[in-house]
PDB file of C-alpha atoms in Angstrom:
ATOM      1  CA  MET A  20      74.388  93.468 100.804  1.00  0.00           C
ATOM      2  CA  GLY A  21      71.085  91.448 100.347  1.00  0.00           C
ATOM      3  CA  GLU A  22      68.326  90.966 102.833  1.00  0.00           C
ATOM      4  CA  ILE A  23      69.072  90.688 106.691  1.00  0.00           C
ATOM      5  CA  TRP A  24      67.444  88.501 109.407  1.00  0.00           C
ATOM      6  CA  THR A  25      67.031  88.675 112.995  1.00  0.00           C
ATOM      7  CA  GLU A  26      68.732  85.993 115.093  1.00  0.00           C
ATOM      8  CA  GLU A  27      65.335  84.176 115.849  1.00  0.00           C
ATOM      9  CA  GLN A  28      64.371  84.095 112.252  1.00  0.00           C
ATOM     10  CA  LEU A  29      67.734  82.546 111.413  1.00  0.00           C
ATOM     11  CA  ILE A  30      67.570  80.032 114.143  1.00  0.00           C
ATOM     12  CA  ALA A  31      63.838  79.414 113.022  1.00  0.00           C
ATOM     13  CA  ASP A  32      65.217  78.765 109.493  1.00  0.00           C
ATOM     14  CA  GLY A  33      67.802  76.429 110.296  1.00  0.00           C
ATOM     15  CA  PHE A  34      70.837  78.817 110.173  1.00  0.00           C
ATOM     16  CA  GLU A  35      73.841  78.521 112.587  1.00  0.00           C
ATOM     17  CA  ARG A  36      76.351  80.853 114.017  1.00  0.00           C
ATOM     18  CA  VAL A  37      79.685  81.503 112.255  1.00  0.00           C
ATOM     19  CA  TYR A  38      82.568  81.977 114.891  1.00  0.00           C
ATOM     20  CA  VAL A  39      85.538  82.728 112.546  1.00  0.00           C
ATOM     21  CA  GLU A  40      86.031  83.650 109.124  1.00  0.00           C
ATOM     22  CA  SER A  41      89.673  82.767 108.069  1.00  0.00           C
ATOM     23  CA  GLU A  42      89.131  83.302 104.380  1.00  0.00           C
ATOM     24  CA  TRP A  43      86.706  85.553 102.326  1.00  0.00           C
ATOM     25  CA  TYR A  44      86.468  86.140  98.635  1.00  0.00           C
ATOM     26  CA  GLY A  45      82.943  87.534  97.983  1.00  0.00           C
ATOM     27  CA  GLU A  46      81.697  84.687 100.225  1.00  0.00           C
ATOM     28  CA  PRO A  47      83.056  82.689 102.999  1.00  0.00           C
ATOM     29  CA  LEU A  48      85.891  80.475 101.941  1.00  0.00           C
ATOM     30  CA  ALA A  49      87.066  79.002 105.328  1.00  0.00           C
ATOM     31  CA  GLY A  50      86.371  79.456 108.967  1.00  0.00           C
ATOM     32  CA  LEU A  51      84.702  77.860 112.148  1.00  0.00           C
ATOM     33  CA  ALA A  52      80.932  77.662 112.460  1.00  0.00           C
ATOM     34  CA  ASP A  53      78.304  75.600 114.175  1.00  0.00           C
ATOM     35  CA  ILE A  54      77.011  72.568 111.962  1.00  0.00           C
ATOM     36  CA  GLY A  55      74.402  70.708 113.892  1.00  0.00           C
ATOM     37  CA  GLY A  56      74.913  72.598 116.895  1.00  0.00           C
ATOM     38  CA  LYS A  57      78.445  71.646 117.179  1.00  0.00           C
ATOM     39  CA  PRO A  58      81.801  73.798 115.952  1.00  0.00           C
ATOM     40  CA  HIS A  59      83.203  72.625 112.737  1.00  0.00           C
ATOM     41  CA  TYR A  60      85.801  73.855 110.495  1.00  0.00           C
ATOM     42  CA  PHE A  61      84.683  74.605 106.936  1.00  0.00           C
ATOM     43  CA  LYS A  62      86.853  75.168 103.739  1.00  0.00           C
ATOM     44  CA  MET A  63      85.655  75.617 100.256  1.00  0.00           C
ATOM     45  CA  TYR A  64      86.112  72.788  98.135  1.00  0.00           C
ATOM     46  CA  GLY A  65      87.456  73.729  94.494  1.00  0.00           C
ATOM     47  CA  TYR A  66      86.228  77.349  94.201  1.00  0.00           C
ATOM     48  CA  ASP A  67      85.465  77.950  90.582  1.00  0.00           C
ATOM     49  CA  HIS A  68      83.310  81.131  90.210  1.00  0.00           C
ATOM     50  CA  SER A  69      80.582  79.324  88.624  1.00  0.00           C
ATOM     51  CA  HIS A  70      76.818  79.724  89.810  1.00  0.00           C
ATOM     52  CA  LYS A  71      76.605  76.281  91.163  1.00  0.00           C
ATOM     53  CA  ALA A  72      76.268  75.724  94.728  1.00  0.00           C
ATOM     54  CA  ASP A  73      79.729  75.857  96.207  1.00  0.00           C
ATOM     55  CA  GLU A  74      80.882  72.743  98.072  1.00  0.00           C
ATOM     56  CA  TYR A  75      82.686  72.842 101.467  1.00  0.00           C
ATOM     57  CA  GLN A  76      84.868  70.314 103.356  1.00  0.00           C
ATOM     58  CA  VAL A  77      83.740  70.381 106.888  1.00  0.00           C
ATOM     59  CA  TRP A  78      85.049  68.437 110.060  1.00  0.00           C
ATOM     60  CA  PRO A  79      84.576  68.870 113.714  1.00  0.00           C
ATOM     61  CA  ALA A  80      86.650  70.895 115.913  1.00  0.00           C
ATOM     62  CA  SER A  81      86.762  69.869 119.575  1.00  0.00           C
ATOM     63  CA  GLU A  82      85.327  72.489 122.026  1.00  0.00           C
ATOM     64  CA  ALA A  83      89.052  73.175 123.332  1.00  0.00           C
ATOM     65  CA  VAL A  84      90.327  73.969 119.660  1.00  0.00           C
ATOM     66  CA  ALA A  85      87.223  76.132 118.933  1.00  0.00           C
ATOM     67  CA  GLU A  86      87.832  78.177 122.189  1.00  0.00           C
ATOM     68  CA  LEU A  87      91.367  78.924 120.996  1.00  0.00           C
ATOM     69  CA  GLU A  88      89.987  79.717 117.305  1.00  0.00           C
ATOM     70  CA  ARG A  89      87.536  82.093 119.154  1.00  0.00           C
ATOM     71  CA  GLU A  90      90.465  83.731 121.087  1.00  0.00           C
ATOM     72  CA  GLN A  91      92.460  84.395 117.911  1.00  0.00           C
ATOM     73  CA  TRP A  92      89.439  85.542 116.347  1.00  0.00           C
ATOM     74  CA  ALA A  93      88.915  88.186 119.142  1.00  0.00           C
ATOM     75  CA  ILE A  94      92.335  89.462 118.734  1.00  0.00           C
ATOM     76  CA  TYR A  95      91.579  90.212 115.113  1.00  0.00           C
ATOM     77  CA  ALA A  96      88.206  91.530 115.735  1.00  0.00           C
ATOM     78  CA  ARG A  97      89.341  94.023 118.194  1.00  0.00           C
ATOM     79  CA  TRP A  98      92.180  95.162 115.824  1.00  0.00           C
ATOM     80  CA  TYR A  99      89.626  95.507 113.163  1.00  0.00           C
ATOM     81  CA  GLU A 100      87.591  97.786 115.222  1.00  0.00           C
ATOM     82  CA  ARG A 101      90.586  99.919 116.029  1.00  0.00           C
ATOM     83  CA  GLN A 102      91.605 100.103 112.295  1.00  0.00           C
ATOM     84  CA  GLN A 103      87.902 101.113 111.277  1.00  0.00           C
ATOM     85  CA  ALA A 104      88.244 103.814 113.833  1.00  0.00           C
ATOM     86  CA  GLY A 105      91.378 105.157 112.276  1.00  0.00           C
ATOM     87  CA  GLU A 106      93.458 104.487 115.430  1.00  0.00           C
ATOM     88  CA  VAL A 107      95.831 101.866 113.705  1.00  0.00           C
ATOM     89  CA  GLY A 108      97.094 101.110 110.174  1.00  0.00           C
ATOM     90  CA  GLN A 109      97.088  97.811 108.039  1.00  0.00           C
ATOM     91  CA  GLU A 110     100.651  97.357 109.128  1.00  0.00           C
ATOM     92  CA  SER A 111      99.464  96.551 112.620  1.00  0.00           C
ATOM     93  CA  HIS A 112      97.318  93.567 111.319  1.00  0.00           C
ATOM     94  CA  PRO A 113      98.041  90.795 113.457  1.00  0.00           C
ATOM     95  CA  GLY A 114      98.029  88.229 110.773  1.00  0.00           C
ATOM     96  CA  HIS A 115     101.321  89.770 109.573  1.00  0.00           C
ATOM     97  CA  GLY A 116     103.050  87.947 112.162  1.00  0.00           C
ATOM     98  CA  GLY A 117     105.390  89.511 114.760  1.00  0.00           C
ATOM     99  CA  VAL A 118     102.565  91.976 115.728  1.00  0.00           C
ATOM    100  CA  ASP A 119     100.801  90.142 118.482  1.00  0.00           C
ATOM    101  CA  ALA A 120     102.634  87.487 120.248  1.00  0.00           C
ATOM    102  CA  ARG A 121      99.414  85.522 121.380  1.00  0.00           C
ATOM    103  CA  TYR A 122      97.931  85.740 117.937  1.00  0.00           C
ATOM    104  CA  ASP A 123     101.292  84.039 116.436  1.00  0.00           C
ATOM    105  CA  GLU A 124     101.365  81.395 119.128  1.00  0.00           C
ATOM    106  CA  LEU A 125      97.715  80.493 118.413  1.00  0.00           C
ATOM    107  CA  GLU A 126      98.587  80.591 114.706  1.00  0.00           C
ATOM    108  CA  LEU A 127     101.110  77.666 115.359  1.00  0.00           C
ATOM    109  CA  LEU A 128      98.864  75.875 117.735  1.00  0.00           C
ATOM    110  CA  LEU A 129      95.818  75.974 115.421  1.00  0.00           C
ATOM    111  CA  ALA A 130      97.646  75.130 112.037  1.00  0.00           C
ATOM    112  CA  PRO A 131      97.264  71.354 112.175  1.00  0.00           C
ATOM    113  CA  HIS A 132      93.554  71.523 113.152  1.00  0.00           C
ATOM    114  CA  ARG A 133      92.798  73.657 110.068  1.00  0.00           C
ATOM    115  CA  LEU A 134      93.682  70.869 107.740  1.00  0.00           C
ATOM    116  CA  ALA A 135      90.784  68.978 106.341  1.00  0.00           C
ATOM    117  CA  PRO A 136      91.297  65.354 107.245  1.00  0.00           C
ATOM    118  CA  ASP A 137      90.692  62.418 104.742  1.00  0.00           C
ATOM    119  CA  GLY A 138      87.011  61.752 104.868  1.00  0.00           C
ATOM    120  CA  ALA A 139      85.760  65.300 105.686  1.00  0.00           C
ATOM    121  CA  ARG A 140      82.158  65.506 104.780  1.00  0.00           C
ATOM    122  CA  ARG A 141      81.254  67.849 101.875  1.00  0.00           C
ATOM    123  CA  LEU A 142      78.301  70.207 102.457  1.00  0.00           C
ATOM    124  CA  VAL A 143      76.842  73.173 100.732  1.00  0.00           C
ATOM    125  CA  CYS A 144      75.644  76.265 102.351  1.00  0.00           C
ATOM    126  CA  GLU A 145      73.470  79.308 102.260  1.00  0.00           C
ATOM    127  CA  MET A 146      74.461  82.639 103.760  1.00  0.00           C
ATOM    128  CA  ARG A 147      72.166  85.087 105.570  1.00  0.00           C
ATOM    129  CA  PHE A 148      73.277  88.426 107.150  1.00  0.00           C
ATOM    130  CA  VAL A 149      72.316  89.211 110.746  1.00  0.00           C
ATOM    131  CA  ALA A 150      69.790  92.273 111.275  1.00  0.00           C
ATOM    132  CA  GLY A 151      70.860  95.167 113.352  1.00  0.00           C
ATOM    133  CA  VAL A 152      74.704  94.435 113.081  1.00  0.00           C
ATOM    134  CA  ASP A 153      76.653  97.281 111.697  1.00  0.00           C
ATOM    135  CA  VAL A 154      80.084  96.061 112.191  1.00  0.00           C
ATOM    136  CA  ARG A 155      81.260  93.313 109.537  1.00  0.00           C
ATOM    137  CA  TYR A 156      83.823  91.546 112.117  1.00  0.00           C
ATOM    138  CA  ARG A 157      82.756  91.362 115.838  1.00  0.00           C
ATOM    139  CA  VAL A 158      84.250  89.575 118.671  1.00  0.00           C
ATOM    140  CA  GLU A 159      81.309  87.137 118.672  1.00  0.00           C
ATOM    141  CA  GLY A 160      81.888  86.374 114.977  1.00  0.00           C
ATOM    142  CA  PRO A 161      81.105  87.822 111.463  1.00  0.00           C
ATOM    143  CA  ASP A 162      77.989  89.554 110.385  1.00  0.00           C
ATOM    144  CA  TYR A 163      76.395  86.489 108.784  1.00  0.00           C
ATOM    145  CA  TRP A 164      75.167  82.891 109.761  1.00  0.00           C
ATOM    146  CA  LEU A 165      75.173  79.757 107.444  1.00  0.00           C
ATOM    147  CA  ARG A 166      72.832  77.000 106.894  1.00  0.00           C
ATOM    148  CA  TRP A 167      74.145  73.511 105.806  1.00  0.00           C
ATOM    149  CA  ARG A 168      73.029  70.863 103.859  1.00  0.00           C
ATOM    150  CA  PRO A 169      74.148  67.980 101.864  1.00  0.00           C
ATOM    151  CA  ARG A 170      75.407  68.372  98.423  1.00  0.00           C
ATOM    152  CA  PRO A 171      73.168  67.633  95.829  1.00  0.00           C
ATOM    153  CA  PRO A 172      73.697  64.448  93.803  1.00  0.00           C
ATOM    154  CA  GLN A 173      75.243  64.696  90.462  1.00  0.00           C
ATOM    155  CA  ILE A 174      73.087  63.942  87.580  1.00  0.00           C
ATOM    156  CA  ILE A 175      75.223  62.562  84.644  1.00  0.00           C
ATOM    157  CA  GLY A 176      73.534  62.848  81.078  1.00  0.00           C
ATOM    158  CA  CYS A 177      70.349  64.707  82.147  1.00  0.00           C
ATOM    159  CA  CYS A 178      67.920  65.068  79.403  1.00  0.00           C
ATOM    160  CA  ALA A 179      67.585  68.768  79.648  1.00  0.00           C
ATOM    161  CA  ASP A 180      71.505  69.108  78.512  1.00  0.00           C
ATOM    162  CA  ASN A 181      71.047  66.704  75.880  1.00  0.00           C
ATOM    163  CA  GLN A 182      68.434  68.593  73.671  1.00  0.00           C
TER     164      GLN A 182
END
C-alpha cells in the first residue's frame, strides 16, 4: 500500500481531505475533495496508464452540493462496512439503483453537478494514505488525502529527447 502519514503530517505537507471517491482504478479517478480549503469535484482527464503525472479537471462544488455528496457517500460507506462484515452481499450495493431510495434521489440531484464545466482547471495530484485507518471507505471519506498543484508546462522538442 505504500507509506502512511498522520493527519498532522498530511496537513503540514499541504495535503487535503478527500470526501468522496466516485471512481477508482488503481488510483482515484473522480470524486470530491478539498482544494485550497474548499470542496471541489475532480475527474481524471485522459487516463492513459503511462507513468506521467495524471491530470485532473477540477471545479468548485457549493457547500450545499458538497453536503449532498457527503450524504450519499455515507450511505455507501455504511453499506461497505456491512458488506465487509459479511452482513450483506454485492447485490445490495446502493449504486445498483432501486436498493436505497435516498441514494437514488441523490444520484439524480447530483448528476448535473458532476459534469465538468467548460473552463474547469487542470491540476495534478499526489496521494498519501492516512495512518491508523484500517477501513478503506469510511463515512468521513476514503483512507487517503490528496495534494494538488498546477500541471507542469509541456516542453516541446526538448534536447534530451532529440539526442
